[in-house]
Amino acid sequence: MRCLTVLAFVFTGLALATKPHPPGTEQGATDSSLEHIARHDVENVDSDSVKVIRSDDQAPYGGLEKRIDGIPIPTGPNPEQLTMAGVLVSFTMVGQWIRKEGGSTLKYVCSQINIRNPTTVNKVVTLASKGVTLLKNQPFTHERVMGIKAPEGGFGQTFDIVVGNQRGS
């Protein structure tokens, strides 16, 4: 009997010591103090910025493909590599001297786009530039690397890429 009395006092003390939860704080509830920020307020309005359009497209076999349109071809000596759906895209740059206004300037041109699949999932890649499809549903197995040389006249200003999981992998 003493044990039950002690337990009753302990539970009553615990109930009084804890703060009650305010309404709307349960899991999944939204905080009313947060306000919606319009998308146009967040986007970069810098005139030198390049807009990359990202979208998810449904693949014909039901898988999800990652697609990026209008990726700018880099013009610097050491461009960063892109990672898309686990596939790494890097660029081989070549310097060319161009005569301008009585002097010479060094301009970097992309001579090759390198694609590598470091994942264990087999991928398919489609790559296009200047309206020409350079790769179409090219399978990339684990650790496969492929270099796509620039076509006559170069890659242009931008390229488009679609990466998806290969069917049956």
PDB file of C-alpha atoms in Angstrom:
ATOM      1  CA  MET A   1       0.000   0.000   0.000  1.00  0.00           C
ATOM      2  CA  ARG A   2       2.850   2.342   0.817  1.00  0.00           C
ATOM      3  CA  CYS A   3       4.378   1.582  -2.573  1.00  0.00           C
ATOM      4  CA  LEU A   4       1.195   2.646  -4.380  1.00  0.00           C
ATOM      5  CA  THR A   5       1.018   5.854  -2.343  1.00  0.00           C
ATOM      6  CA  VAL A   6       4.656   6.687  -3.152  1.00  0.00           C
ATOM      7  CA  LEU A   7       4.062   5.964  -6.860  1.00  0.00           C
ATOM      8  CA  ALA A   8       0.988   8.218  -6.856  1.00  0.00           C
ATOM      9  CA  PHE A   9       3.006  11.083  -5.362  1.00  0.00           C
ATOM     10  CA  VAL A  10       5.875  10.535  -7.847  1.00  0.00           C
ATOM     11  CA  PHE A  11       3.571  10.554 -10.884  1.00  0.00           C
ATOM     12  CA  THR A  12       1.697  13.604  -9.602  1.00  0.00           C
ATOM     13  CA  GLY A  13       4.996  15.434  -9.112  1.00  0.00           C
ATOM     14  CA  LEU A  14       6.154  14.509 -12.610  1.00  0.00           C
ATOM     15  CA  ALA A  15       2.875  15.657 -14.122  1.00  0.00           C
ATOM     16  CA  LEU A  16       3.158  19.034 -12.396  1.00  0.00           C
ATOM     17  CA  ALA A  17       6.857  19.445 -13.263  1.00  0.00           C
ATOM     18  CA  THR A  18       6.516  19.007 -17.040  1.00  0.00           C
ATOM     19  CA  LYS A  19       5.223  21.822 -19.226  1.00  0.00           C
ATOM     20  CA  PRO A  20       2.177  21.164 -21.365  1.00  0.00           C
ATOM     21  CA  HIS A  21       2.663  21.170 -25.149  1.00  0.00           C
ATOM     22  CA  PRO A  22       1.046  24.124 -26.889  1.00  0.00           C
ATOM     23  CA  PRO A  23      -1.502  23.180 -29.561  1.00  0.00           C
ATOM     24  CA  GLY A  24      -0.107  22.636 -33.054  1.00  0.00           C
ATOM     25  CA  THR A  25       3.284  21.289 -31.960  1.00  0.00           C
ATOM     26  CA  GLU A  26       2.593  17.666 -32.725  1.00  0.00           C
ATOM     27  CA  GLN A  27       4.664  15.931 -35.385  1.00  0.00           C
ATOM     28  CA  GLY A  28       3.866  17.158 -38.910  1.00  0.00           C
ATOM     29  CA  ALA A  29       2.316  20.459 -37.798  1.00  0.00           C
ATOM     30  CA  THR A  30       3.529  23.662 -39.438  1.00  0.00           C
ATOM     31  CA  ASP A  31       4.868  26.541 -37.414  1.00  0.00           C
ATOM     32  CA  SER A  32       2.562  29.542 -37.757  1.00  0.00           C
ATOM     33  CA  SER A  33       5.477  31.926 -37.134  1.00  0.00           C
ATOM     34  CA  LEU A  34       7.083  30.850 -40.416  1.00  0.00           C
ATOM     35  CA  GLU A  35       6.049  32.837 -43.442  1.00  0.00           C
ATOM     36  CA  HIS A  36       6.052  31.886 -47.111  1.00  0.00           C
ATOM     37  CA  ILE A  37       8.842  33.410 -49.209  1.00  0.00           C
ATOM     38  CA  ALA A  38       7.977  34.002 -52.841  1.00  0.00           C
ATOM     39  CA  ARG A  39      10.248  32.266 -55.343  1.00  0.00           C
ATOM     40  CA  HIS A  40      11.124  35.472 -57.186  1.00  0.00           C
ATOM     41  CA  ASP A  41      12.525  36.867 -53.925  1.00  0.00           C
ATOM     42  CA  VAL A  42      14.912  33.924 -53.596  1.00  0.00           C
ATOM     43  CA  GLU A  43      16.190  33.601 -57.159  1.00  0.00           C
ATOM     44  CA  ASN A  44      19.528  35.135 -58.034  1.00  0.00           C
ATOM     45  CA  VAL A  45      18.992  38.355 -59.961  1.00  0.00           C
ATOM     46  CA  ASP A  46      22.679  38.833 -60.777  1.00  0.00           C
ATOM     47  CA  SER A  47      23.069  39.659 -64.477  1.00  0.00           C
ATOM     48  CA  ASP A  48      26.171  37.438 -64.737  1.00  0.00           C
ATOM     49  CA  SER A  49      24.443  34.389 -63.282  1.00  0.00           C
ATOM     50  CA  VAL A  50      23.422  31.453 -65.441  1.00  0.00           C
ATOM     51  CA  LYS A  51      20.052  29.839 -64.869  1.00  0.00           C
ATOM     52  CA  VAL A  52      20.100  26.032 -64.808  1.00  0.00           C
ATOM     53  CA  ILE A  53      16.735  24.416 -65.326  1.00  0.00           C
ATOM     54  CA  ARG A  54      16.269  21.203 -63.404  1.00  0.00           C
ATOM     55  CA  SER A  55      13.355  18.844 -63.805  1.00  0.00           C
ATOM     56  CA  ASP A  56      12.421  15.260 -63.091  1.00  0.00           C
ATOM     57  CA  ASP A  57      11.074  13.343 -66.062  1.00  0.00           C
ATOM     58  CA  GLN A  58       9.327  10.012 -65.899  1.00  0.00           C
ATOM     59  CA  ALA A  59      11.313   7.412 -67.818  1.00  0.00           C
ATOM     60  CA  PRO A  60       9.462   5.141 -70.261  1.00  0.00           C
ATOM     61  CA  TYR A  61      10.122   2.087 -68.084  1.00  0.00           C
ATOM     62  CA  GLY A  62       8.844   3.747 -64.916  1.00  0.00           C
ATOM     63  CA  GLY A  63      12.157   4.838 -63.363  1.00  0.00           C
ATOM     64  CA  LEU A  64      13.034   8.413 -62.513  1.00  0.00           C
ATOM     65  CA  GLU A  65      15.472  10.274 -64.758  1.00  0.00           C
ATOM     66  CA  LYS A  66      17.444  13.360 -63.829  1.00  0.00           C
ATOM     67  CA  ARG A  67      17.603  16.015 -66.523  1.00  0.00           C
ATOM     68  CA  ILE A  68      19.446  19.320 -66.672  1.00  0.00           C
ATOM     69  CA  ASP A  69      19.011  21.573 -69.689  1.00  0.00           C
ATOM     70  CA  GLY A  70      21.213  24.497 -70.623  1.00  0.00           C
ATOM     71  CA  ILE A  71      24.330  23.649 -68.600  1.00  0.00           C
ATOM     72  CA  PRO A  72      26.919  26.288 -69.525  1.00  0.00           C
ATOM     73  CA  ILE A  73      30.136  25.003 -71.078  1.00  0.00           C
ATOM     74  CA  PRO A  74      32.937  26.241 -68.787  1.00  0.00           C
ATOM     75  CA  THR A  75      35.449  28.804 -70.018  1.00  0.00           C
ATOM     76  CA  GLY A  76      37.977  28.674 -67.171  1.00  0.00           C
ATOM     77  CA  PRO A  77      41.138  26.564 -66.863  1.00  0.00           C
ATOM     78  CA  ASN A  78      39.990  24.273 -64.007  1.00  0.00           C
ATOM     79  CA  PRO A  79      36.193  23.865 -64.034  1.00  0.00           C
ATOM     80  CA  GLU A  80      34.450  21.955 -61.259  1.00  0.00           C
ATOM     81  CA  GLN A  81      32.899  18.612 -62.078  1.00  0.00           C
ATOM     82  CA  LEU A  82      29.144  18.086 -62.017  1.00  0.00           C
ATOM     83  CA  THR A  83      27.484  15.250 -60.108  1.00  0.00           C
ATOM     84  CA  MET A  84      24.097  14.178 -61.397  1.00  0.00           C
ATOM     85  CA  ALA A  85      22.222  11.079 -60.201  1.00  0.00           C
ATOM     86  CA  GLY A  86      25.573   9.644 -59.125  1.00  0.00           C
ATOM     87  CA  VAL A  87      27.262  10.203 -62.505  1.00  0.00           C
ATOM     88  CA  LEU A  88      30.286  12.529 -62.589  1.00  0.00           C
ATOM     89  CA  VAL A  89      30.671  14.936 -65.518  1.00  0.00           C
ATOM     90  CA  SER A  90      34.048  16.663 -65.911  1.00  0.00           C
ATOM     91  CA  PHE A  91      35.586  18.836 -68.603  1.00  0.00           C
ATOM     92  CA  THR A  92      38.963  18.771 -70.380  1.00  0.00           C
ATOM     93  CA  MET A  93      39.986  22.331 -71.174  1.00  0.00           C
ATOM     94  CA  VAL A  94      42.543  23.500 -73.753  1.00  0.00           C
ATOM     95  CA  GLY A  95      44.088  26.969 -73.842  1.00  0.00           C
ATOM     96  CA  GLN A  96      44.168  28.824 -77.171  1.00  0.00           C
ATOM     97  CA  TRP A  97      45.975  32.081 -77.872  1.00  0.00           C
ATOM     98  CA  ILE A  98      43.792  34.572 -79.725  1.00  0.00           C
ATOM     99  CA  ARG A  99      45.131  37.759 -81.329  1.00  0.00           C
ATOM    100  CA  LYS A 100      43.127  40.772 -80.254  1.00  0.00           C
ATOM    101  CA  GLU A 101      43.783  44.480 -80.708  1.00  0.00           C
ATOM    102  CA  GLY A 102      47.491  44.097 -81.332  1.00  0.00           C
ATOM    103  CA  GLY A 103      47.985  41.634 -78.453  1.00  0.00           C
ATOM    104  CA  SER A 104      47.266  38.033 -77.590  1.00  0.00           C
ATOM    105  CA  THR A 105      44.869  36.697 -74.991  1.00  0.00           C
ATOM    106  CA  LEU A 106      44.537  33.165 -73.670  1.00  0.00           C
ATOM    107  CA  LYS A 107      41.065  31.663 -74.066  1.00  0.00           C
ATOM    108  CA  TYR A 108      40.081  28.269 -72.661  1.00  0.00           C
ATOM    109  CA  VAL A 109      37.935  25.960 -74.781  1.00  0.00           C
ATOM    110  CA  CYS A 110      36.313  22.664 -73.754  1.00  0.00           C
ATOM    111  CA  SER A 111      37.851  19.940 -75.908  1.00  0.00           C
ATOM    112  CA  GLN A 112      36.178  16.965 -74.217  1.00  0.00           C
ATOM    113  CA  ILE A 113      33.369  16.118 -71.792  1.00  0.00           C
ATOM    114  CA  ASN A 114      34.184  13.124 -69.583  1.00  0.00           C
ATOM    115  CA  ILE A 115      31.444  11.016 -68.004  1.00  0.00           C
ATOM    116  CA  ARG A 116      32.100   8.505 -65.208  1.00  0.00           C
ATOM    117  CA  ASN A 117      29.769   6.230 -63.242  1.00  0.00           C
ATOM    118  CA  PRO A 118      31.271   5.583 -59.773  1.00  0.00           C
ATOM    119  CA  THR A 119      28.030   4.022 -58.491  1.00  0.00           C
ATOM    120  CA  THR A 120      27.208   0.319 -58.478  1.00  0.00           C
ATOM    121  CA  VAL A 121      23.943   1.026 -60.317  1.00  0.00           C
ATOM    122  CA  ASN A 122      24.037   0.796 -64.106  1.00  0.00           C
ATOM    123  CA  LYS A 123      23.075   4.135 -65.679  1.00  0.00           C
ATOM    124  CA  VAL A 124      22.044   5.380 -69.126  1.00  0.00           C
ATOM    125  CA  VAL A 125      23.153   8.819 -70.319  1.00  0.00           C
ATOM    126  CA  THR A 126      21.923  11.065 -73.122  1.00  0.00           C
ATOM    127  CA  LEU A 127      24.024  14.132 -73.989  1.00  0.00           C
ATOM    128  CA  ALA A 128      23.195  16.849 -76.527  1.00  0.00           C
ATOM    129  CA  SER A 129      24.816  20.121 -77.558  1.00  0.00           C
ATOM    130  CA  LYS A 130      23.819  22.657 -80.217  1.00  0.00           C
ATOM    131  CA  GLY A 131      20.829  20.490 -81.147  1.00  0.00           C
ATOM    132  CA  VAL A 132      23.045  17.473 -81.901  1.00  0.00           C
ATOM    133  CA  THR A 133      22.709  14.322 -79.785  1.00  0.00           C
ATOM    134  CA  LEU A 134      26.241  13.199 -78.902  1.00  0.00           C
ATOM    135  CA  LEU A 135      25.137  10.236 -76.733  1.00  0.00           C
ATOM    136  CA  LYS A 136      21.719   8.587 -76.803  1.00  0.00           C
ATOM    137  CA  ASN A 137      20.818   6.203 -73.965  1.00  0.00           C
ATOM    138  CA  GLN A 138      24.466   5.156 -73.656  1.00  0.00           C
ATOM    139  CA  PRO A 139      24.795   2.496 -70.922  1.00  0.00           C
ATOM    140  CA  PHE A 140      27.317   3.205 -68.167  1.00  0.00           C
ATOM    141  CA  THR A 141      28.200   0.250 -65.956  1.00  0.00           C
ATOM    142  CA  HIS A 142      30.045   0.538 -62.622  1.00  0.00           C
ATOM    143  CA  GLU A 143      33.276   2.582 -62.967  1.00  0.00           C
ATOM    144  CA  ARG A 144      32.864   3.069 -66.726  1.00  0.00           C
ATOM    145  CA  VAL A 145      34.485   6.242 -68.071  1.00  0.00           C
ATOM    146  CA  MET A 146      33.810   7.774 -71.475  1.00  0.00           C
ATOM    147  CA  GLY A 147      35.178  10.928 -73.081  1.00  0.00           C
ATOM    148  CA  ILE A 148      33.143  12.734 -75.730  1.00  0.00           C
ATOM    149  CA  LYS A 149      35.350  14.891 -77.941  1.00  0.00           C
ATOM    150  CA  ALA A 150      34.066  18.247 -79.113  1.00  0.00           C
ATOM    151  CA  PRO A 151      32.400  18.117 -82.528  1.00  0.00           C
ATOM    152  CA  GLU A 152      33.569  20.327 -85.394  1.00  0.00           C
ATOM    153  CA  GLY A 153      32.981  23.897 -84.261  1.00  0.00           C
ATOM    154  CA  GLY A 154      33.045  23.006 -80.548  1.00  0.00           C
ATOM    155  CA  PHE A 155      30.310  22.256 -78.033  1.00  0.00           C
ATOM    156  CA  GLY A 156      28.615  25.646 -78.231  1.00  0.00           C
ATOM    157  CA  GLN A 157      27.565  27.667 -75.194  1.00  0.00           C
ATOM    158  CA  THR A 158      25.506  25.013 -73.365  1.00  0.00           C
ATOM    159  CA  PHE A 159      24.706  21.306 -73.313  1.00  0.00           C
ATOM    160  CA  ASP A 160      21.825  19.155 -72.070  1.00  0.00           C
ATOM    161  CA  ILE A 161      22.150  15.884 -70.159  1.00  0.00           C
ATOM    162  CA  VAL A 162      19.716  13.189 -69.022  1.00  0.00           C
ATOM    163  CA  VAL A 163      20.821  10.470 -66.575  1.00  0.00           C
ATOM    164  CA  GLY A 164      18.634   7.512 -65.621  1.00  0.00           C
ATOM    165  CA  ASN A 165      18.936   4.050 -64.116  1.00  0.00           C
ATOM    166  CA  GLN A 166      19.294   1.274 -66.663  1.00  0.00           C
ATOM    167  CA  ARG A 167      16.325  -1.060 -66.877  1.00  0.00           C
ATOM    168  CA  GLY A 168      16.830  -4.299 -65.003  1.00  0.00           C
ATOM    169  CA  SER A 169      19.616  -2.986 -62.752  1.00  0.00           C
TER     170      SER A 169
END
